[in-house]
PDB file of C-alpha atoms in Angstrom:
ATOM      1  CA  MET T   1     142.173 103.459 119.233  1.00 68.00           C
ATOM      2  CA  VAL T   2     142.029 102.319 122.854  1.00 81.00           C
ATOM      3  CA  ASP T   3     138.748 103.129 124.565  1.00 83.00           C
ATOM      4  CA  LYS T   4     135.818 101.293 126.119  1.00 86.00           C
ATOM      5  CA  ASN T   5     133.347 102.082 123.321  1.00 88.00           C
ATOM      6  CA  THR T   6     135.028 101.176 120.021  1.00 92.00           C
ATOM      7  CA  TRP T   7     134.271  97.607 119.012  1.00 93.00           C
ATOM      8  CA  PHE T   8     134.908  95.915 115.670  1.00 93.00           C
ATOM      9  CA  SER T   9     132.482  93.233 114.479  1.00 90.00           C
ATOM     10  CA  PHE T  10     133.725  90.220 112.542  1.00 87.00           C
ATOM     11  CA  ASP T  11     131.114  88.699 110.255  1.00 83.00           C
ATOM     12  CA  ARG T  12     133.237  85.739 109.134  1.00 91.00           C
ATOM     13  CA  ILE T  13     133.651  84.175 112.565  1.00 93.00           C
ATOM     14  CA  LEU T  14     130.868  81.604 112.495  1.00 87.00           C
ATOM     15  CA  PHE T  15     129.655  78.917 114.882  1.00 85.00           C
ATOM     16  CA  GLU T  16     127.562  75.801 114.567  1.00 80.00           C
ATOM     17  CA  THR T  17     123.953  76.549 115.575  1.00 77.00           C
ATOM     18  CA  GLY T  18     123.482  76.565 119.337  1.00 84.00           C
ATOM     19  CA  SER T  19     127.155  75.706 119.814  1.00 89.00           C
ATOM     20  CA  TYR T  20     130.509  77.311 120.514  1.00 93.00           C
ATOM     21  CA  ASN T  21     132.205  75.095 117.898  1.00 92.00           C
ATOM     22  CA  LEU T  22     133.758  77.277 115.220  1.00 93.00           C
ATOM     23  CA  LYS T  23     132.851  76.510 111.634  1.00 90.00           C
ATOM     24  CA  PRO T  24     135.877  75.727 109.410  1.00 94.00           C
ATOM     25  CA  GLU T  25     135.222  78.829 107.288  1.00 93.00           C
ATOM     26  CA  SER T  26     136.065  80.962 110.349  1.00 94.00           C
ATOM     27  CA  MET T  27     139.726  80.018 110.163  1.00 96.00           C
ATOM     28  CA  GLU T  28     140.647  82.523 107.455  1.00 96.00           C
ATOM     29  CA  GLN T  29     139.355  85.436 109.550  1.00 96.00           C
ATOM     30  CA  LEU T  30     141.035  84.126 112.710  1.00 97.00           C
ATOM     31  CA  GLU T  31     144.329  83.681 110.868  1.00 97.00           C
ATOM     32  CA  ASN T  32     144.055  87.295 109.656  1.00 96.00           C
ATOM     33  CA  ILE T  33     143.494  88.517 113.214  1.00 97.00           C
ATOM     34  CA  ALA T  34     146.454  86.461 114.464  1.00 98.00           C
ATOM     35  CA  ARG T  35     148.691  87.916 111.721  1.00 98.00           C
ATOM     36  CA  ILE T  36     147.716  91.438 112.727  1.00 96.00           C
ATOM     37  CA  LEU T  37     148.389  90.684 116.398  1.00 97.00           C
ATOM     38  CA  LYS T  38     151.787  89.221 115.554  1.00 98.00           C
ATOM     39  CA  SER T  39     152.612  92.421 113.653  1.00 97.00           C
ATOM     40  CA  TYR T  40     151.629  94.509 116.696  1.00 96.00           C
ATOM     41  CA  PRO T  41     152.927  92.546 119.690  1.00 97.00           C
ATOM     42  CA  SER T  42     152.002  95.196 122.270  1.00 97.00           C
ATOM     43  CA  VAL T  43     148.294  95.171 121.360  1.00 96.00           C
ATOM     44  CA  ASN T  44     145.836  93.423 123.706  1.00 97.00           C
ATOM     45  CA  LEU T  45     142.236  92.596 122.810  1.00 97.00           C
ATOM     46  CA  LYS T  46     138.925  91.915 124.465  1.00 97.00           C
ATOM     47  CA  LEU T  47     136.752  89.396 122.621  1.00 98.00           C
ATOM     48  CA  GLY T  48     133.032  89.912 123.081  1.00 97.00           C
ATOM     49  CA  GLY T  49     130.649  87.078 122.301  1.00 96.00           C
ATOM     50  CA  TYR T  50     126.986  87.754 121.459  1.00 94.00           C
ATOM     51  CA  THR T  51     123.814  85.840 120.636  1.00 92.00           C
ATOM     52  CA  ASP T  52     120.423  86.765 119.267  1.00 92.00           C
ATOM     53  CA  ASN T  53     117.487  87.097 121.674  1.00 93.00           C
ATOM     54  CA  THR T  54     115.945  83.669 121.107  1.00 92.00           C
ATOM     55  CA  GLY T  55     116.063  81.116 123.895  1.00 91.00           C
ATOM     56  CA  ASP T  56     116.895  81.407 127.563  1.00 94.00           C
ATOM     57  CA  LYS T  57     118.801  84.561 128.607  1.00 95.00           C
ATOM     58  CA  LYS T  58     121.114  82.695 131.030  1.00 96.00           C
ATOM     59  CA  ALA T  59     121.865  80.030 128.418  1.00 96.00           C
ATOM     60  CA  ASN T  60     122.640  82.773 125.888  1.00 96.00           C
ATOM     61  CA  ILE T  61     125.088  84.437 128.294  1.00 97.00           C
ATOM     62  CA  ASP T  62     126.819  81.092 128.815  1.00 97.00           C
ATOM     63  CA  LEU T  63     126.862  80.360 125.075  1.00 96.00           C
ATOM     64  CA  SER T  64     128.245  83.790 124.219  1.00 97.00           C
ATOM     65  CA  GLN T  65     130.971  83.373 126.863  1.00 98.00           C
ATOM     66  CA  SER T  66     131.889  79.956 125.460  1.00 97.00           C
ATOM     67  CA  ARG T  67     132.022  81.392 121.934  1.00 96.00           C
ATOM     68  CA  ALA T  68     134.345  84.211 123.015  1.00 98.00           C
ATOM     69  CA  GLU T  69     136.540  81.663 124.823  1.00 98.00           C
ATOM     70  CA  SER T  70     136.539  79.425 121.743  1.00 97.00           C
ATOM     71  CA  VAL T  71     137.843  82.291 119.607  1.00 98.00           C
ATOM     72  CA  MET T  72     140.431  83.109 122.264  1.00 98.00           C
ATOM     73  CA  SER T  73     141.560  79.477 122.367  1.00 98.00           C
ATOM     74  CA  GLN T  74     141.927  79.378 118.595  1.00 98.00           C
ATOM     75  CA  LEU T  75     143.987  82.588 118.575  1.00 98.00           C
ATOM     76  CA  VAL T  76     146.257  81.062 121.230  1.00 98.00           C
ATOM     77  CA  LYS T  77     146.662  77.979 119.004  1.00 98.00           C
ATOM     78  CA  LEU T  78     147.660  80.365 116.216  1.00 98.00           C
ATOM     79  CA  GLY T  79     150.510  81.712 118.364  1.00 98.00           C
ATOM     80  CA  ILE T  80     148.977  84.613 120.299  1.00 98.00           C
ATOM     81  CA  GLU T  81     149.795  84.746 124.018  1.00 98.00           C
ATOM     82  CA  ALA T  82     146.702  84.190 126.161  1.00 98.00           C
ATOM     83  CA  LYS T  83     147.683  87.075 128.450  1.00 98.00           C
ATOM     84  CA  ARG T  84     147.033  89.454 125.514  1.00 98.00           C
ATOM     85  CA  LEU T  85     143.400  88.339 125.233  1.00 98.00           C
ATOM     86  CA  LYS T  86     140.290  88.509 127.387  1.00 98.00           C
ATOM     87  CA  ALA T  87     136.957  86.869 126.558  1.00 98.00           C
ATOM     88  CA  GLU T  88     133.537  87.972 127.775  1.00 98.00           C
ATOM     89  CA  GLY T  89     130.034  86.894 126.839  1.00 98.00           C
ATOM     90  CA  TYR T  90     127.219  89.426 126.619  1.00 97.00           C
ATOM     91  CA  GLY T  91     124.343  87.231 125.457  1.00 96.00           C
ATOM     92  CA  ASP T  92     121.739  89.226 123.542  1.00 95.00           C
ATOM     93  CA  ALA T  93     122.865  92.620 124.889  1.00 95.00           C
ATOM     94  CA  TYR T  94     123.965  95.287 122.414  1.00 93.00           C
ATOM     95  CA  PRO T  95     122.283  93.999 119.239  1.00 94.00           C
ATOM     96  CA  VAL T  96     123.565  95.442 115.966  1.00 93.00           C
ATOM     97  CA  ALA T  97     120.374  94.560 114.068  1.00 93.00           C
ATOM     98  CA  SER T  98     116.724  93.808 114.735  1.00 95.00           C
ATOM     99  CA  ASN T  99     115.987  90.410 116.232  1.00 93.00           C
ATOM    100  CA  ASP T 100     112.645  90.453 114.384  1.00 95.00           C
ATOM    101  CA  THR T 101     114.135  88.867 111.247  1.00 94.00           C
ATOM    102  CA  GLU T 102     116.424  85.886 110.627  1.00 89.00           C
ATOM    103  CA  GLU T 103     118.907  88.202 108.902  1.00 90.00           C
ATOM    104  CA  GLY T 104     119.014  90.458 111.960  1.00 91.00           C
ATOM    105  CA  ARG T 105     119.364  87.543 114.359  1.00 90.00           C
ATOM    106  CA  THR T 106     122.243  86.207 112.243  1.00 86.00           C
ATOM    107  CA  GLN T 107     124.012  89.569 112.503  1.00 88.00           C
ATOM    108  CA  ASN T 108     123.537  89.593 116.272  1.00 89.00           C
ATOM    109  CA  ARG T 109     125.229  86.185 116.670  1.00 90.00           C
ATOM    110  CA  ARG T 110     128.756  87.537 116.456  1.00 92.00           C
ATOM    111  CA  ILE T 111     132.174  88.143 117.912  1.00 96.00           C
ATOM    112  CA  ASP T 112     133.291  91.739 118.430  1.00 96.00           C
ATOM    113  CA  ILE T 113     136.816  92.806 119.245  1.00 96.00           C
ATOM    114  CA  ARG T 114     137.985  95.833 121.211  1.00 96.00           C
ATOM    115  CA  VAL T 115     141.575  97.030 121.551  1.00 96.00           C
ATOM    116  CA  THR T 116     142.393  97.319 125.268  1.00 96.00           C
ATOM    117  CA  LYS T 117     146.084  98.144 124.998  1.00 95.00           C
ATOM    118  CA  LYS T 118     148.244  99.492 122.213  1.00 92.00           C
TER     119      LYS T 118
END
């Protein structure tokens, strides 16, 4: 569905702590996303990067932006045209879990994807 409210979270896109470097175990999920995009060449996506609420808000916005761009870059390396993708960092906005526990903070450090064109 194409709308501004439907986002899909990907729990197997992981980064090194405090970094936008993707962990090697993220590749399987990114390859799956690239395969889907290749099967649907008219689909465009927005990649949203998020952090937990620890640390400096401005630094978290920057980190989440870099993480979204890192995922975008990897998808381009996997054969997806950059013009089909947009990356945006949201920092600690829109948490999906409580930031009061490590488990919740882990869930909030994520990449979400929204279909912007079908």
